[in-house]
Short mmCIF file of C-alpha atoms in Angstrom, two decimals:
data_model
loop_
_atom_site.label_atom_id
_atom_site.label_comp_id
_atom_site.label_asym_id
_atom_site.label_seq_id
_atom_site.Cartn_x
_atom_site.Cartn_y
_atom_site.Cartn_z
CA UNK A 191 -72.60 26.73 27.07
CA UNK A 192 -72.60 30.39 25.79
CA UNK A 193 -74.91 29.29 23.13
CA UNK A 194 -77.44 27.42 25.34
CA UNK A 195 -77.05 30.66 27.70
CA UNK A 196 -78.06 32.73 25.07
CA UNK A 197 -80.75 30.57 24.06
CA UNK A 198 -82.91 30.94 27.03
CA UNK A 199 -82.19 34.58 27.14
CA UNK A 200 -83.97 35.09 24.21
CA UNK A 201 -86.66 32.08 24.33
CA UNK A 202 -87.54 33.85 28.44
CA UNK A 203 -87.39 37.71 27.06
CA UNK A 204 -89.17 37.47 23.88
CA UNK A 205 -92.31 35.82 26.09
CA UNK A 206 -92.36 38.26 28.43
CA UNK A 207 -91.89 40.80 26.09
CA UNK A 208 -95.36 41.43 25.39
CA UNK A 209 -97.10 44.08 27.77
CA UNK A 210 -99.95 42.36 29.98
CA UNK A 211 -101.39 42.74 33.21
CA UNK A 212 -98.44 42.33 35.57
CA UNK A 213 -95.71 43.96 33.28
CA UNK A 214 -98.15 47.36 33.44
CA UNK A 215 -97.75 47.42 36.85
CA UNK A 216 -94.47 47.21 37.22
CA UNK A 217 -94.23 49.94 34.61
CA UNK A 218 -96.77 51.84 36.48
CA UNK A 219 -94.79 51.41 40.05
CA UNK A 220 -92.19 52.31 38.40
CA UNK A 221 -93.69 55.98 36.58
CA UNK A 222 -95.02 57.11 39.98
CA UNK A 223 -91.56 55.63 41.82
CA UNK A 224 -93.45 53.87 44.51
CA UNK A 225 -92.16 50.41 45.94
CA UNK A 226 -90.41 49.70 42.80
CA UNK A 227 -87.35 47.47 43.97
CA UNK A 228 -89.77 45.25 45.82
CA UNK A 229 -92.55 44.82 42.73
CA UNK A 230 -89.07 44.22 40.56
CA UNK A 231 -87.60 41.51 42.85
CA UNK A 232 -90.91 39.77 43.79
CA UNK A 233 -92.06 39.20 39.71
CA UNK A 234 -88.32 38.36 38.31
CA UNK A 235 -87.98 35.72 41.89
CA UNK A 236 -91.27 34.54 40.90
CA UNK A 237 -90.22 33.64 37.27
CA UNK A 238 -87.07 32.31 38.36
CA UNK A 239 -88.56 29.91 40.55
CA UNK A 240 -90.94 28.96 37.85
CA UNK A 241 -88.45 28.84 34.75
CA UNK A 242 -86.50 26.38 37.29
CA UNK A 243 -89.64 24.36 37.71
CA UNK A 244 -89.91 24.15 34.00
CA UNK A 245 -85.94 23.34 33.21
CA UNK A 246 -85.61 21.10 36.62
CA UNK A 247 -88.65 19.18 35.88
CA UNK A 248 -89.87 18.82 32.98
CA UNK A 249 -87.44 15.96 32.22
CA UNK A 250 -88.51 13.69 35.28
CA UNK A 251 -92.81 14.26 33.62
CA UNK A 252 -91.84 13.48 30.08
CA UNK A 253 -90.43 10.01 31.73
CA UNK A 254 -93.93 9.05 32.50
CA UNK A 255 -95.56 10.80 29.15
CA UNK A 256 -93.32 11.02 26.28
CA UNK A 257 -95.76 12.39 24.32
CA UNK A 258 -95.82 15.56 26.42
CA UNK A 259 -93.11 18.01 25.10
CA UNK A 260 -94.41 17.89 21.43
CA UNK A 261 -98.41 18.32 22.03
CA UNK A 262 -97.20 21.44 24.52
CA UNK A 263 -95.43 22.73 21.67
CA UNK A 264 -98.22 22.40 19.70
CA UNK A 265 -100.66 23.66 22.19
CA UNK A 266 -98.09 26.57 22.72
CA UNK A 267 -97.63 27.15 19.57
CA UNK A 268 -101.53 27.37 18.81
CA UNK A 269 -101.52 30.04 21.40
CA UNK A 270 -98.82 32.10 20.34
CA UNK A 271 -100.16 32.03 16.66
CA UNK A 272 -103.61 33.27 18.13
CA UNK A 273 -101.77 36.09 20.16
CA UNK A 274 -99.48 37.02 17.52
CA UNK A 275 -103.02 37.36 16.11
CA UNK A 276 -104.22 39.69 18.47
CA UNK A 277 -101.43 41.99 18.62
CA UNK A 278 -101.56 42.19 14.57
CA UNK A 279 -104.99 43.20 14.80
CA UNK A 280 -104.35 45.82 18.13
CA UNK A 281 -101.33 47.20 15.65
CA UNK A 282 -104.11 46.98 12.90
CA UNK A 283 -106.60 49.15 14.28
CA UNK A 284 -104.59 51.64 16.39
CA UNK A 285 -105.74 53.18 19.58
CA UNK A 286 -103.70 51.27 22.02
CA UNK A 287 -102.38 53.79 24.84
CA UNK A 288 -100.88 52.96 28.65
CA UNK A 289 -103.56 55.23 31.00
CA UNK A 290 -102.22 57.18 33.22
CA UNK A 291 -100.62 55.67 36.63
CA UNK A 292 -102.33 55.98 39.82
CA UNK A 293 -100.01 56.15 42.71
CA UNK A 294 -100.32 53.23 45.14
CA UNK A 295 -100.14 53.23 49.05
CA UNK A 296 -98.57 50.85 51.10
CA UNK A 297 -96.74 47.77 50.02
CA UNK A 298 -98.79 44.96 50.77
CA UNK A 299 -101.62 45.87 48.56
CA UNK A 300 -99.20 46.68 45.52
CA UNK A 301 -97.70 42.95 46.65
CA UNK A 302 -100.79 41.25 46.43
CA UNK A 303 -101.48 42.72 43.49
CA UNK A 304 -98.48 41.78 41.97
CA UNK A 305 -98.82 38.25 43.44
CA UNK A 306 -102.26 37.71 41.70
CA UNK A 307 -101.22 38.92 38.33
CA UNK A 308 -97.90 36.19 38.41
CA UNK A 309 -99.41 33.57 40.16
CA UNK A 310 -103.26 33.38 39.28
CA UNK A 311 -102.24 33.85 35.44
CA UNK A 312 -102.57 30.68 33.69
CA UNK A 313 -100.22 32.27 30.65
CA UNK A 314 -97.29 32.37 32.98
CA UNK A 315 -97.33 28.58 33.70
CA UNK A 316 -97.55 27.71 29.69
CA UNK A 317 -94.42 30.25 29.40
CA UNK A 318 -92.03 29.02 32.17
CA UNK A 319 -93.37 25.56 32.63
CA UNK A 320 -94.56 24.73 29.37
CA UNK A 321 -92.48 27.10 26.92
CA UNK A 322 -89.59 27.20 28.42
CA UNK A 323 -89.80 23.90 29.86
CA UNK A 324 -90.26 22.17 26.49
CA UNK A 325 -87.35 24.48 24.72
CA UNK A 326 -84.99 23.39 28.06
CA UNK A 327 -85.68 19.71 26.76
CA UNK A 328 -83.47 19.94 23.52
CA UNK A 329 -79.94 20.57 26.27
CA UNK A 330 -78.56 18.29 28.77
CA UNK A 331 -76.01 18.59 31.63
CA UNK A 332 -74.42 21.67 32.15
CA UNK A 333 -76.26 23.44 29.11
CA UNK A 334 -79.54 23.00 30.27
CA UNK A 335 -77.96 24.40 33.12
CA UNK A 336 -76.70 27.41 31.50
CA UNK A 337 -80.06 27.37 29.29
CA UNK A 338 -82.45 27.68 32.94
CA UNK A 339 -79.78 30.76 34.22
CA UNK A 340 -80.02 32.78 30.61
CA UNK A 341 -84.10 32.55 30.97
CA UNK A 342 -83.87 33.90 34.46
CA UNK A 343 -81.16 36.49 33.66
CA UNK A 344 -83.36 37.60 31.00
CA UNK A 345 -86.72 37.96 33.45
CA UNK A 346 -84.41 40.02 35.86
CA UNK A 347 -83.07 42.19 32.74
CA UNK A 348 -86.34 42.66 31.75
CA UNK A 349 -88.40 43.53 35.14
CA UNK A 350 -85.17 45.52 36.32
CA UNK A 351 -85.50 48.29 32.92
CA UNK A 352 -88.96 47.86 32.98
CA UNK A 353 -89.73 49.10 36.50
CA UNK A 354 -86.02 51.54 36.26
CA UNK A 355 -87.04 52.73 32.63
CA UNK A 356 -90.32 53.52 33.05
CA UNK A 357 -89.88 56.89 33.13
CA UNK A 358 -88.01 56.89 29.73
CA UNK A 359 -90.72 54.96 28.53
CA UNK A 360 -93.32 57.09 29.60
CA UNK A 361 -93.95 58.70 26.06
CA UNK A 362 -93.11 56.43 24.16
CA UNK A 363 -96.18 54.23 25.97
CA UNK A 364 -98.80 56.85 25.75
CA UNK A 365 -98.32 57.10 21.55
CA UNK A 366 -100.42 55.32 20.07
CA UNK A 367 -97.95 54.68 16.87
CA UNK A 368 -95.67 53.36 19.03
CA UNK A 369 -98.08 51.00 20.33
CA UNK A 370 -98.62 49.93 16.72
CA UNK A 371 -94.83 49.49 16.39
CA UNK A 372 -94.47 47.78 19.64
CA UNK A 373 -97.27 45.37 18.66
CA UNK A 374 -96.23 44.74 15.33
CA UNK A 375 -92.63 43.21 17.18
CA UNK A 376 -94.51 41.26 19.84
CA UNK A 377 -97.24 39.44 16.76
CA UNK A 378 -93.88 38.68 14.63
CA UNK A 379 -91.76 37.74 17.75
CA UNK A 380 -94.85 35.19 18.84
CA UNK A 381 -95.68 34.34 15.54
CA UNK A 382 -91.90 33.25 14.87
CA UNK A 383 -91.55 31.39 18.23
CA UNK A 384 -95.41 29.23 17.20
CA UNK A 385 -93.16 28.22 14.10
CA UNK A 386 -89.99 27.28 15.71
CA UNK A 387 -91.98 25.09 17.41
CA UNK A 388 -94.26 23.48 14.93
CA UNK A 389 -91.31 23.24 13.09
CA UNK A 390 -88.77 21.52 15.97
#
């Protein structure tokens, strides 16, 4: 159970990890301190209900197509080599830098923003759904249980020192050799996740 726990922990925080679209505005929220409980709650809820998806029913569409879990891996896997890729060549060439934040308004706006960047991202749906869906396969019973609750532990965890941290991160985030460290981590932790998979 433990193990299965920590399992999913790692598989759910090593793919969000990486910094994209909606993890720099939660960092950003959280720099200028504006709605940042609400931007936390509504992305880690919104991977929680899609990591369930992914653990909850992934089992009942492999019963029709067998053949699903492995060419997901594969097509995973293909992506995560190609953005291991990219962040080897952003580490590469330097330059990377988070611009400064921009204080937002009122909530709704900073909601829909945050809504579009979870929900309209097709990456999110091969991470929870696909990813973690195809990783969930390998445990049954009460450790795929405990597999689904240490991915969404881990997407609270993260969101929750992301949008809380920020400010500690602040510096950090606007060196650019610690972007080339940070991206170095991300291409190593994707590229080792595209062969755990070709290789399972």
């Amino acid at each position: 159970m433990t193990g299965a726990a920590l399992t999913g922990f790692a598989t759910s925080i090593s793919l969000i990890l990486a910094i994209g679209a909606q993890n720099a505005l939660v960092l950003r929220q959280g720099l200028v301190r504006s709605h940042v409980l609400t931007v936390v709650l509504f992305c880690a809820f919104s991977d929680a209900l899609l990591i369930s998806a992914g653990v909850m029913g992934f089992d009942a569409i492999t019963g029709f197509w067998p053949w699903l879990p492995r060419v997901m891996a594969m097509g995973g896997a293909v992506f995560l080599l190609f953005y291991g890729a990219l962040r080897f060549r952003a580490a590469w060439r330097g330059g990377e830098s988070l611009a400064g934040p921009r204080a937002q308004g009122s909530l709704w706006p900073v909601i829909g923003t945050a809504a579009a960047l979870t929900w309209l991202n097709p990456h999110v749906y091969l991470d929870t759904m696909g990813l973690i869906g195809a990783v969930s396969a390998g445990f049954e019973g009460r450790a795929k249980l405990a597999f689904g609750l240490g991915a969404v532990a881990a997407s609270f965890v993260f969101f929750f020192a992301l949008g809380y941290g920020a400010r500690l991160l602040a510096p950090a985030m606007r060196s650019p050799p610690a972007w080339r460290v940070l991206d170095s981590v991300i291409g190593v932790t994707m590229w080792a996740i595209a062969a755990a998979l070709i290789l399972g």
